[in-house]
mmCIF file of C-alpha atoms and ligand atoms in Angstrom:
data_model
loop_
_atom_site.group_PDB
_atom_site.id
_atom_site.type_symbol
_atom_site.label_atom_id
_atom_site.label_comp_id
_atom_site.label_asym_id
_atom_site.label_seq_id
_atom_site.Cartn_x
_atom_site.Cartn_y
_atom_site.Cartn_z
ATOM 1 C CA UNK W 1 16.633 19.195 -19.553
ATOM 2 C CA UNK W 2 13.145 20.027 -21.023
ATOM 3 C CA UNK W 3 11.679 23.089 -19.401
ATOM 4 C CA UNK W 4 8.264 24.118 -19.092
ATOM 5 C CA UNK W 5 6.932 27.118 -19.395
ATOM 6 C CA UNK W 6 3.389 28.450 -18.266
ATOM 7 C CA UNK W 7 2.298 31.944 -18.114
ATOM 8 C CA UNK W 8 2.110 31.806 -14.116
ATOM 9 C CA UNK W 9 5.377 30.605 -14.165
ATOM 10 C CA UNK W 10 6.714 33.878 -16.893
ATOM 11 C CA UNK W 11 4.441 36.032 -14.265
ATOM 12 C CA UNK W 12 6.682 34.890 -11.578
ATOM 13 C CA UNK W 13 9.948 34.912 -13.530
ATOM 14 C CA UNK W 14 9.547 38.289 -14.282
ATOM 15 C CA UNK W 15 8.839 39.404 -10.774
ATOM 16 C CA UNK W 16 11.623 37.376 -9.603
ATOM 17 C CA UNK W 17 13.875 35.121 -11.161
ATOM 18 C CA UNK W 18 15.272 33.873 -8.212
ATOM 19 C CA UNK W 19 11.328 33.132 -6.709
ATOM 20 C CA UNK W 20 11.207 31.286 -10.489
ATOM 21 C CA UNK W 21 14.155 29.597 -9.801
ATOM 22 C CA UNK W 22 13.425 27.929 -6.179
ATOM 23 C CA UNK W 23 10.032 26.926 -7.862
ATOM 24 C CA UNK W 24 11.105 25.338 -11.028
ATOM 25 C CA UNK W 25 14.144 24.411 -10.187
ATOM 26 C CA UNK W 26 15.013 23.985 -6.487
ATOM 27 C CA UNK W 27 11.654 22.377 -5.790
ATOM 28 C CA UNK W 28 11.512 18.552 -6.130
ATOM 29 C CA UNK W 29 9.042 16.393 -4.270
ATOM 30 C CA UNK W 30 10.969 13.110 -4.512
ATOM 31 C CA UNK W 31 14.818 14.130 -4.430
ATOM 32 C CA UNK W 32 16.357 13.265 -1.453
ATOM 33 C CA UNK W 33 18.127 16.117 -1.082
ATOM 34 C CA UNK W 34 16.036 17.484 2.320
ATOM 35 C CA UNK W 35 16.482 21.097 1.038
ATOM 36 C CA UNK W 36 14.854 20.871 -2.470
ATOM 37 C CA UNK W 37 12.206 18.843 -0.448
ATOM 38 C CA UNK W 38 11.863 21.742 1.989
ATOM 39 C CA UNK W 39 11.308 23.999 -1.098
ATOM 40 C CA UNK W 40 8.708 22.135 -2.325
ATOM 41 C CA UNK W 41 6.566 22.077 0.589
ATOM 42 C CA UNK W 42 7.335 25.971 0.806
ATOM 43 C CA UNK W 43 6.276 26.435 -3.211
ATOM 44 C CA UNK W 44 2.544 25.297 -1.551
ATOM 45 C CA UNK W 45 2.167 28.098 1.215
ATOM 46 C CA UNK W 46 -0.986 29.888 -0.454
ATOM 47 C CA UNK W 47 -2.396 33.305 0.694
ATOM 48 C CA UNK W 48 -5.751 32.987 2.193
ATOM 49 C CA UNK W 49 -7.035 35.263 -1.271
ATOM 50 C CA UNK W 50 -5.573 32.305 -3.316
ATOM 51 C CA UNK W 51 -6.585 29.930 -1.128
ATOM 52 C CA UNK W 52 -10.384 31.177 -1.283
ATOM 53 C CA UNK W 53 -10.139 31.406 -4.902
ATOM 54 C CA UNK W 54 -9.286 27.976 -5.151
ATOM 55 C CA UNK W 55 -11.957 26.821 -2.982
ATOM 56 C CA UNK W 56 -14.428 28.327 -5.489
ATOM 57 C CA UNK W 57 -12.148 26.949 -8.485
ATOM 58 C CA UNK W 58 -12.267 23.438 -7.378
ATOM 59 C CA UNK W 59 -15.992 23.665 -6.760
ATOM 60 C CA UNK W 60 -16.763 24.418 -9.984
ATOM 61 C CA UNK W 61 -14.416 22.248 -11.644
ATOM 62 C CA UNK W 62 -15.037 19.171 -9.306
ATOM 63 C CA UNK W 63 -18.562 19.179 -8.747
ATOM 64 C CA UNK W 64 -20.946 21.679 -10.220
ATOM 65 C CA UNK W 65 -19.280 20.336 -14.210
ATOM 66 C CA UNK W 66 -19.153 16.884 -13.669
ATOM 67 C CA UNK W 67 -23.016 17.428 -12.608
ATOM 68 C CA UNK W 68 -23.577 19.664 -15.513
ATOM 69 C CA UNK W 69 -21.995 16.553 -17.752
ATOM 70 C CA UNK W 70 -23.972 13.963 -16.146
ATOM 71 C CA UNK W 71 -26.797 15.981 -16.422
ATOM 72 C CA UNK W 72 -27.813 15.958 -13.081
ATOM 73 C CA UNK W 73 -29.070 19.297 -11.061
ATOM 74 C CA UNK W 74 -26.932 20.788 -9.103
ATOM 75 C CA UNK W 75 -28.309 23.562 -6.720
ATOM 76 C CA UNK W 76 -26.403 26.741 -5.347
ATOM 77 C CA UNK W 77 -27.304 25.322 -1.555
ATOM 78 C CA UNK W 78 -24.894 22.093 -3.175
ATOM 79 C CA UNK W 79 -22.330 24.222 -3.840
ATOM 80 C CA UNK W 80 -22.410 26.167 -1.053
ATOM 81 C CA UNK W 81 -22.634 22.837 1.070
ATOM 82 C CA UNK W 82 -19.080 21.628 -0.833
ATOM 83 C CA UNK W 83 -17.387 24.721 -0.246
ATOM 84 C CA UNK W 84 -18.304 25.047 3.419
ATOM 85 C CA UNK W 85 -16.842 21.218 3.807
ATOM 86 C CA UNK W 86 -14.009 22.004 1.940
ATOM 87 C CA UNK W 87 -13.388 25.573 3.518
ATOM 88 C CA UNK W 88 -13.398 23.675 7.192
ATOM 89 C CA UNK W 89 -11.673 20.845 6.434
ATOM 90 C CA UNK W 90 -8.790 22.932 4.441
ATOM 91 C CA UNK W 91 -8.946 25.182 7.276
ATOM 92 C CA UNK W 92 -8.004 22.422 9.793
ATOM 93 C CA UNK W 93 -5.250 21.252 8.301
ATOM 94 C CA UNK W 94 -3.480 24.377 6.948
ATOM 95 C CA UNK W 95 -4.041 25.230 10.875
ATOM 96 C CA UNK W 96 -2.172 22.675 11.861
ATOM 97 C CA UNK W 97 0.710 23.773 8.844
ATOM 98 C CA UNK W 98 2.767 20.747 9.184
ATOM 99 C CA UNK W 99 5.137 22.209 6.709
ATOM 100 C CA UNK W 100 8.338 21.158 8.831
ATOM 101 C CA UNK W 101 7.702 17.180 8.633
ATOM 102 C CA UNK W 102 9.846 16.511 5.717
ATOM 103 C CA UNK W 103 8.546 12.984 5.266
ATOM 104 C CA UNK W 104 5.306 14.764 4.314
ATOM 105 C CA UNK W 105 3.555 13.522 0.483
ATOM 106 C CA UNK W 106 1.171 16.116 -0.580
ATOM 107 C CA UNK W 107 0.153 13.607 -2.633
ATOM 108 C CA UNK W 108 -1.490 11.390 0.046
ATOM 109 C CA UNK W 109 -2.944 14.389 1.598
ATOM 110 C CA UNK W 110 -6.046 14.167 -0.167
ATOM 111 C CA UNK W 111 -7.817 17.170 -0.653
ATOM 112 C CA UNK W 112 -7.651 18.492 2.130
ATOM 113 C CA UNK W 113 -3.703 18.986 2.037
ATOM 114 C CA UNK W 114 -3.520 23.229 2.833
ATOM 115 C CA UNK W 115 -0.625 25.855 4.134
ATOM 116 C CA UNK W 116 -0.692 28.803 4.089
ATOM 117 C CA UNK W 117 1.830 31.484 3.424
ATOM 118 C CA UNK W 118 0.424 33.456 6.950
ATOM 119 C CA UNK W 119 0.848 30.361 8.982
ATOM 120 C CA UNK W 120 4.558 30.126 7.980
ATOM 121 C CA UNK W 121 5.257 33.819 8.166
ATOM 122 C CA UNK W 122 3.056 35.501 10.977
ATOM 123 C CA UNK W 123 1.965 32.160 12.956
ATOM 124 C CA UNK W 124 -1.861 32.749 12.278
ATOM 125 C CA UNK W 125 -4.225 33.040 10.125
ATOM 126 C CA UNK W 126 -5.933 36.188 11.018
ATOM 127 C CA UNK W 127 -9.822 35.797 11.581
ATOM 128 C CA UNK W 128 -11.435 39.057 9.986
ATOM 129 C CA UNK W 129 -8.992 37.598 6.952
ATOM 130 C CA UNK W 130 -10.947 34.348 7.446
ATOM 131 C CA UNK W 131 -14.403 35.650 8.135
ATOM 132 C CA UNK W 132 -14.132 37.673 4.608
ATOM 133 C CA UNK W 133 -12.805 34.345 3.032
ATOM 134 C CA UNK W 134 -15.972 32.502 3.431
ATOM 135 C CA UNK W 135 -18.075 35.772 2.434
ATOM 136 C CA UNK W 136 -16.373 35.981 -0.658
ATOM 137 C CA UNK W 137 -16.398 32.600 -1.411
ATOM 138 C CA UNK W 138 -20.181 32.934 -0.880
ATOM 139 C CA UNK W 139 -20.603 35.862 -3.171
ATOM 140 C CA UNK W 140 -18.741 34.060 -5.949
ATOM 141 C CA UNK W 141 -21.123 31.479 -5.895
ATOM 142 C CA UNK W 142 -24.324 33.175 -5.682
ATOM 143 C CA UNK W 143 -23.055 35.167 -8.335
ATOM 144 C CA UNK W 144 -22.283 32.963 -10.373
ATOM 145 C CA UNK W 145 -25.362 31.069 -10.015
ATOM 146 C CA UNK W 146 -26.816 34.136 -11.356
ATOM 147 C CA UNK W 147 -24.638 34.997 -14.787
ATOM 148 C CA UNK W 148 -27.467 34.038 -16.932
ATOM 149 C CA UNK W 149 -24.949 34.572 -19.794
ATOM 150 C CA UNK W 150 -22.186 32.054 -17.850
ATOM 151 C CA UNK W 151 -24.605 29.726 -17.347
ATOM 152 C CA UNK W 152 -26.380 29.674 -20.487
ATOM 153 C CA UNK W 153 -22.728 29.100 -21.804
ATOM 154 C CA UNK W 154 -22.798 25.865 -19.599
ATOM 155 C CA UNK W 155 -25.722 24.680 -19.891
ATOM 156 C CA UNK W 156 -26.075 24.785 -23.763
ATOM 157 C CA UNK W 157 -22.205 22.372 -23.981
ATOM 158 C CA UNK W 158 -22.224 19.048 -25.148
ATOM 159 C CA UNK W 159 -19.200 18.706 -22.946
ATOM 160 C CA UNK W 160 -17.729 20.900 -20.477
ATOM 161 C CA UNK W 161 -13.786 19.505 -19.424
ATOM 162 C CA UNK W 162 -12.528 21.798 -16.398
ATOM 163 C CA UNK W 163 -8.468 22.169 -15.512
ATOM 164 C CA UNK W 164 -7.440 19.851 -18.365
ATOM 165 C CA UNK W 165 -3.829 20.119 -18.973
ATOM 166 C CA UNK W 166 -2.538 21.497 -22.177
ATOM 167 C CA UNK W 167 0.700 21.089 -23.931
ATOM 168 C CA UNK W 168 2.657 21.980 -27.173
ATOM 169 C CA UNK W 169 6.367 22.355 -27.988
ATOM 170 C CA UNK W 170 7.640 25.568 -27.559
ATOM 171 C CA UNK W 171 10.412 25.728 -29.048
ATOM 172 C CA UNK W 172 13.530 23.579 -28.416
ATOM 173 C CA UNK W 173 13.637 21.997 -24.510
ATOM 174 C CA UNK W 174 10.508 24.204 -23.540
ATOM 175 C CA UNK W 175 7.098 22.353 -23.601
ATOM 176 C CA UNK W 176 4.406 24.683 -23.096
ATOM 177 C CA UNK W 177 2.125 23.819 -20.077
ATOM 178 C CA UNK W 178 -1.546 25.801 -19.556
ATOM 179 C CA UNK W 179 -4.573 24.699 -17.648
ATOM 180 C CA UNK W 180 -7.786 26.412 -18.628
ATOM 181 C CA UNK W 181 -10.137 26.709 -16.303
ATOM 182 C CA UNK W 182 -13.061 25.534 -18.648
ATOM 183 C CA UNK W 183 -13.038 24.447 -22.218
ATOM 184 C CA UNK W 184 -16.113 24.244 -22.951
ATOM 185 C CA UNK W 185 -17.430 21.839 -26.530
ATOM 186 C CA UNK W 186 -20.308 23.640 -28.183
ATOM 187 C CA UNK W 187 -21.236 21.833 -31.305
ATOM 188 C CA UNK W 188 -21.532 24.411 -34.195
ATOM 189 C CA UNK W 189 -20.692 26.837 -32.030
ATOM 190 C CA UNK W 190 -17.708 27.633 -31.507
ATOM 191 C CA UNK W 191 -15.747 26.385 -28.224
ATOM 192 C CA UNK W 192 -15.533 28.257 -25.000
ATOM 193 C CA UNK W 193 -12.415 28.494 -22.881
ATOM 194 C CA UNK W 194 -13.429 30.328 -19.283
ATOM 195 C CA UNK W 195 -11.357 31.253 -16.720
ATOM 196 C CA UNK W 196 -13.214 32.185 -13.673
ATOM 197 C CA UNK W 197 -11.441 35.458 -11.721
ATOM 198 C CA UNK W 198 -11.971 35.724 -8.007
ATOM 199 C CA UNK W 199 -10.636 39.544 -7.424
ATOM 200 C CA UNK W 200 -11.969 41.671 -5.070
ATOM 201 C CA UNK W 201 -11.544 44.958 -7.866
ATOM 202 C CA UNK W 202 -11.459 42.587 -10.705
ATOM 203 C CA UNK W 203 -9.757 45.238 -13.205
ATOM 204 C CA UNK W 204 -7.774 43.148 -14.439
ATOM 205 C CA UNK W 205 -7.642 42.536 -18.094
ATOM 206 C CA UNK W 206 -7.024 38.609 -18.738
ATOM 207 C CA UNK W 207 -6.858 39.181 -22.555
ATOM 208 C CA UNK W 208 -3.344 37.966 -22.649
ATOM 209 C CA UNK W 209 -3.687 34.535 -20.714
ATOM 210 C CA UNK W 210 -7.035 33.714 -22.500
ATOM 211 C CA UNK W 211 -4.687 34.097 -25.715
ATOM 212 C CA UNK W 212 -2.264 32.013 -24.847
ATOM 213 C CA UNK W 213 -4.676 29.230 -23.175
ATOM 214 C CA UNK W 214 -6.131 29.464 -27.215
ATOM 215 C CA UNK W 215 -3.030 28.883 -28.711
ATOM 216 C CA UNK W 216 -2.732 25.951 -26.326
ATOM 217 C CA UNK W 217 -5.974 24.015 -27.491
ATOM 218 C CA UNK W 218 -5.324 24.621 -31.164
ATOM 219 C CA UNK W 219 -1.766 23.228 -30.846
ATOM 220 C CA UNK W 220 -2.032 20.513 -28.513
ATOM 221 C CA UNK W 221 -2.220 17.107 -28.758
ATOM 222 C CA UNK W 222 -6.044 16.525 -28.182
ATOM 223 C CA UNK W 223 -7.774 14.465 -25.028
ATOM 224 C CA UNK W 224 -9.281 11.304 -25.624
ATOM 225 C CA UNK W 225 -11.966 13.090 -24.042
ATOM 226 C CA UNK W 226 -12.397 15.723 -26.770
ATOM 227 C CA UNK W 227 -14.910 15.570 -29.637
ATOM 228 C CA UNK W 228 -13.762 13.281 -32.467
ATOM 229 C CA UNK W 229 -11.665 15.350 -35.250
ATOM 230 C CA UNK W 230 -11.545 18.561 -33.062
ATOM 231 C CA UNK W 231 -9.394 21.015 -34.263
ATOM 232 C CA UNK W 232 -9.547 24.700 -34.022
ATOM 233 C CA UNK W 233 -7.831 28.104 -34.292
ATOM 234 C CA UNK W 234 -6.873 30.291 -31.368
ATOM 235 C CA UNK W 235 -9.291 33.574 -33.137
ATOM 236 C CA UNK W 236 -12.296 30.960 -33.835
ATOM 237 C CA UNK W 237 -12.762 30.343 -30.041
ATOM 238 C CA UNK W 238 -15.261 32.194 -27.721
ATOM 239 C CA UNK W 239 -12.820 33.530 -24.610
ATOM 240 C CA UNK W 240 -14.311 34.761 -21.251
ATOM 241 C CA UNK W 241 -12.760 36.012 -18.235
ATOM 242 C CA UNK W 242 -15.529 36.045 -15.471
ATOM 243 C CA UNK W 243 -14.875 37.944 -12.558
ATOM 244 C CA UNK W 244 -16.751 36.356 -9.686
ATOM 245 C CA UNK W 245 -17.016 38.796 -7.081
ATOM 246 C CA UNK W 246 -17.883 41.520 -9.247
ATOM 247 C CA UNK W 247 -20.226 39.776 -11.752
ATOM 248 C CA UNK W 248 -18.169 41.173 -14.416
ATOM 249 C CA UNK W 249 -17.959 39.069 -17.870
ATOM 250 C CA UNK W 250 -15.391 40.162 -20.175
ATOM 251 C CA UNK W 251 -15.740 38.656 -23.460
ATOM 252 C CA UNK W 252 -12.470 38.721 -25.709
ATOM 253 C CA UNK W 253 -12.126 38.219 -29.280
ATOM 254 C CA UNK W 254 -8.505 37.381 -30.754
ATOM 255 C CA UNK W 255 -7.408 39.485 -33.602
ATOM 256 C CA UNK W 256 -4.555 38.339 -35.558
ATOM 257 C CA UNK W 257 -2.009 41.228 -34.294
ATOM 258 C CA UNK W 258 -2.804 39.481 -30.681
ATOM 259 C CA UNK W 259 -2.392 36.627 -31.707
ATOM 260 C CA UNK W 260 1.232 37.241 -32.653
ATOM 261 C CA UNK W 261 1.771 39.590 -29.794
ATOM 262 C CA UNK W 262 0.806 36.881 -27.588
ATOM 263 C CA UNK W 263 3.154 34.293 -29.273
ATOM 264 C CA UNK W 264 5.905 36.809 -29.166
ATOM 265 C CA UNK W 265 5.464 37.065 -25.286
ATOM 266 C CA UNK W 266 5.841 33.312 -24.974
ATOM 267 C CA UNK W 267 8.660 32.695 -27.126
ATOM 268 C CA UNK W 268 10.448 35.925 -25.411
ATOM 269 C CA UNK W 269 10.015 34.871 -21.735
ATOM 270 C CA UNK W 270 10.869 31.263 -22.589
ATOM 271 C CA UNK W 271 14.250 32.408 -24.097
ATOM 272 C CA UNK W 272 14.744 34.478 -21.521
ATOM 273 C CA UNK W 273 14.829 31.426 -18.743
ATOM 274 C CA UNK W 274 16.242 28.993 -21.716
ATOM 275 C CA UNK W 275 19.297 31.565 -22.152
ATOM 276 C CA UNK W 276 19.807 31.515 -18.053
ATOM 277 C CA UNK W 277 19.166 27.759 -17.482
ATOM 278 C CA UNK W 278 21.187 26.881 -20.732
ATOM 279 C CA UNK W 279 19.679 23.290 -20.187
ATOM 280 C CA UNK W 280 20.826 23.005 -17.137
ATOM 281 C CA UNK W 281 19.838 20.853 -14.002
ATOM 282 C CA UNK W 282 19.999 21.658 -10.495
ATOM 283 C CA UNK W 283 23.120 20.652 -9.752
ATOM 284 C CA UNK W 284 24.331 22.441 -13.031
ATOM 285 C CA UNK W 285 23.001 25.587 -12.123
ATOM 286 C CA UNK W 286 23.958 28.549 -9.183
ATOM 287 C CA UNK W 287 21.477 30.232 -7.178
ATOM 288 C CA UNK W 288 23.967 33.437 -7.375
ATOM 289 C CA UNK W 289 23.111 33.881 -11.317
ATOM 290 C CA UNK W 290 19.338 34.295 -10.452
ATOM 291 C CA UNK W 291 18.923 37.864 -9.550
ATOM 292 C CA UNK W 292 16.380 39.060 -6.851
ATOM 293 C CA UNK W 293 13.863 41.552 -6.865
ATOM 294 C CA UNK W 294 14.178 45.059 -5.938
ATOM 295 C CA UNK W 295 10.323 45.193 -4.665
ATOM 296 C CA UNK W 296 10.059 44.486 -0.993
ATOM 297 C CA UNK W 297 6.544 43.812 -1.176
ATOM 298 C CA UNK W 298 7.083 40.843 -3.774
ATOM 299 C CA UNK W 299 8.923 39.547 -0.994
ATOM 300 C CA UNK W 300 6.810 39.848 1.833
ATOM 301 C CA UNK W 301 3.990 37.820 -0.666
ATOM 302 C CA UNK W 302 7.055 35.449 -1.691
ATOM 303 C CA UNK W 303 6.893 31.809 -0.080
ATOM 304 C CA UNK W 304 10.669 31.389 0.122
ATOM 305 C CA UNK W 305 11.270 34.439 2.056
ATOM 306 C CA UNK W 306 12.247 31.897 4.695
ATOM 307 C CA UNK W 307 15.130 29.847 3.067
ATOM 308 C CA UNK W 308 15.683 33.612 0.692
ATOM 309 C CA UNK W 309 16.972 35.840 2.790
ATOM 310 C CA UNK W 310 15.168 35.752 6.968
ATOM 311 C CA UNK W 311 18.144 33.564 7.711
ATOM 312 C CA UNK W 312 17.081 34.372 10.580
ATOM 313 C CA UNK W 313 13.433 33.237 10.418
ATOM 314 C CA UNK W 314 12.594 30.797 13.646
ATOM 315 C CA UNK W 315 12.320 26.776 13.071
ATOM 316 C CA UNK W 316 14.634 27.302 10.160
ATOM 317 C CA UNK W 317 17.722 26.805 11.820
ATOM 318 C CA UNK W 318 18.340 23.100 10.421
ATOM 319 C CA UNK W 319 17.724 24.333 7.019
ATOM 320 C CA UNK W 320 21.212 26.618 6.832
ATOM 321 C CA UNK W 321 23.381 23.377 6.853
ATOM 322 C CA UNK W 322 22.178 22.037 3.457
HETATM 323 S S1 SF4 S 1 12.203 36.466 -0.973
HETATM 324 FE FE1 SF4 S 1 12.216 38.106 -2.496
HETATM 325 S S2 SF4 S 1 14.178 37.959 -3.519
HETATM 326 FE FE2 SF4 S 1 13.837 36.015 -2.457
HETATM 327 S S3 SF4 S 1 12.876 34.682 -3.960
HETATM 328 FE FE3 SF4 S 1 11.258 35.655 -2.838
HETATM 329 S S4 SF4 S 1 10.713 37.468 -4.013
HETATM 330 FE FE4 SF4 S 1 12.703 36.779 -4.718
#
């Protein structure tokens, strides 16, 4: 079986391999087996943080660029106006968190598919949490509206292509998956990957994803969509990790000793799942040889506490025959 390997996916494999293994392996939107089903729908419970975050992601990425390509203004009141539709609308339905209707297809949901992890696990979705959700998702865009260095970035592409996938061979079985959250086509200039942060303390240093997202566009197969001939190397490309809610722009710069250090990190975590999976397939593989983590608090985040270890854990019942 070919694996894939993403650096949210090593994140979560080395905070739990057994979390890593219900995702990658358990989960399966069109077996028939009602338990890997199950799974799935459990592998989309997002925390209301994420769940902001993505709001302002898919803002960006679905209307503010496609404007910026088309070259047609697009106002902070406009993005504020798609957020606050999307915010409600998501709301609604994650409120209604029909996570237990196994004939669910996220993929006719539309957009406005949601469920979130404190639905499942507390029963609401506590308001203050909500209340700050919108703020924040406010103060991302009004701050980003005002990184004259982001948007000069933006502004001054030829073509800006948000969430594209990425892909390379790994090594053998393991296809290497990334999703940027902007490449950005400059010309001369040399091409922009962003990846837009939505942390309250934003501290953290995204050096190490950024790298790996580079490696991604100088090994992969190019889009159609890309500029004709486009090649490039992962220390010629401008990297930024914008933080949001803090206005903070880190701008990083690949050095060759990176470079490898960030190649060694894929190729290590990617043997470390290859030499546990050994190629194998659901069936082939048992849950038991997946260890768990010691940190309690990875499980109270985790979104298969439920079918983990709350056997008890109400409405769940039906799942303990599979
Ligand atoms: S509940 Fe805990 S041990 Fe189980 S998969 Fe999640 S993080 Fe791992």
């Amino acid at each position: 079986m070919v694996m894939r390997w993403s650096y949210s996916a090593s994140r979560s494999f080395r905070q739990c391999q057994r979390q890593w293994y219900f995702k990658n392996v358990v989960a399966s939107a069109i077996a028939n087996d009602l338990f890997r089903k199950q799974v799935y729908l459990l592998s989309k419970l997002q925390s209301i943080s994420a769940w902001r975050g993505k709001i302002v992601d898919d803002v960006i990425s679905k209307t503010l660029i496609p404007s910026l390509n088309r070259g047609v203004r697009f106002t902070l009141q406009d993005a504020k106006n798609c957020a606050r539709g999307l915010f409600d609308r998501q709301l609604a339905y994650g409120r209604g968190h029909p996570i237990d209707d196994l004939g669910l297809q996220v993929s006719k949901e539309g957009d406005d598919f949601t469920v979130f992890h404190a639905m499942e696990y507390q029963g609401e979705l506590p308001k203050h949490e909500i209340q700050r959700a919108w703020c924040e998702v406010e103060t991302a865009l009004v701050n980003l509206f005002s990184m004259d260095d982001v948007k000069y970035i933006l502004k001054s592409s030829d073509y800006i292509v948000p969430q594209r996938a990425l892909q390379f061979t790994l090594m053998n079985d393991v296809t290497m998956l990334a999703y940027p959250d902007v490449i950005a086509f400059r010309g001369d200039a040399p091409s922009a990957i962003i990846d837009w942060k939505v942390h309250a303390f934003g501290t953290h240093d995204a050096w190490l994803q950024l790298a790996i997202y580079a490696i991604a566009l100088s090994r992969c197969n190019p889009h159609r969509d890309f500029p004709s001939g486009f090649e490039t190397q992962p220390q010629e490309l401008a990297l930024y990790e914008v933080q949001l809610l803090t206005s903070v722009v880190r701008k990083h710069s690949l050095e060759k000793e990176q470079i490898v250090e960030a190649e060694e990190y894929m190729i290590n975590s990617a043997y470390e799942m290859a030499c546990l999976t050994e190629g194998g397939k659901y069936v082939d593989l048992n849950i038991e040889d997946f260890q768990t983590t010691i940190h309690a608090e990875t499980c109270q985040r985790c979104a298969f506490r439920a079918i983990c270890w709350e056997k008890s854990h109400v409405g769940r019942d039906k799942l303990l025959s599979y």
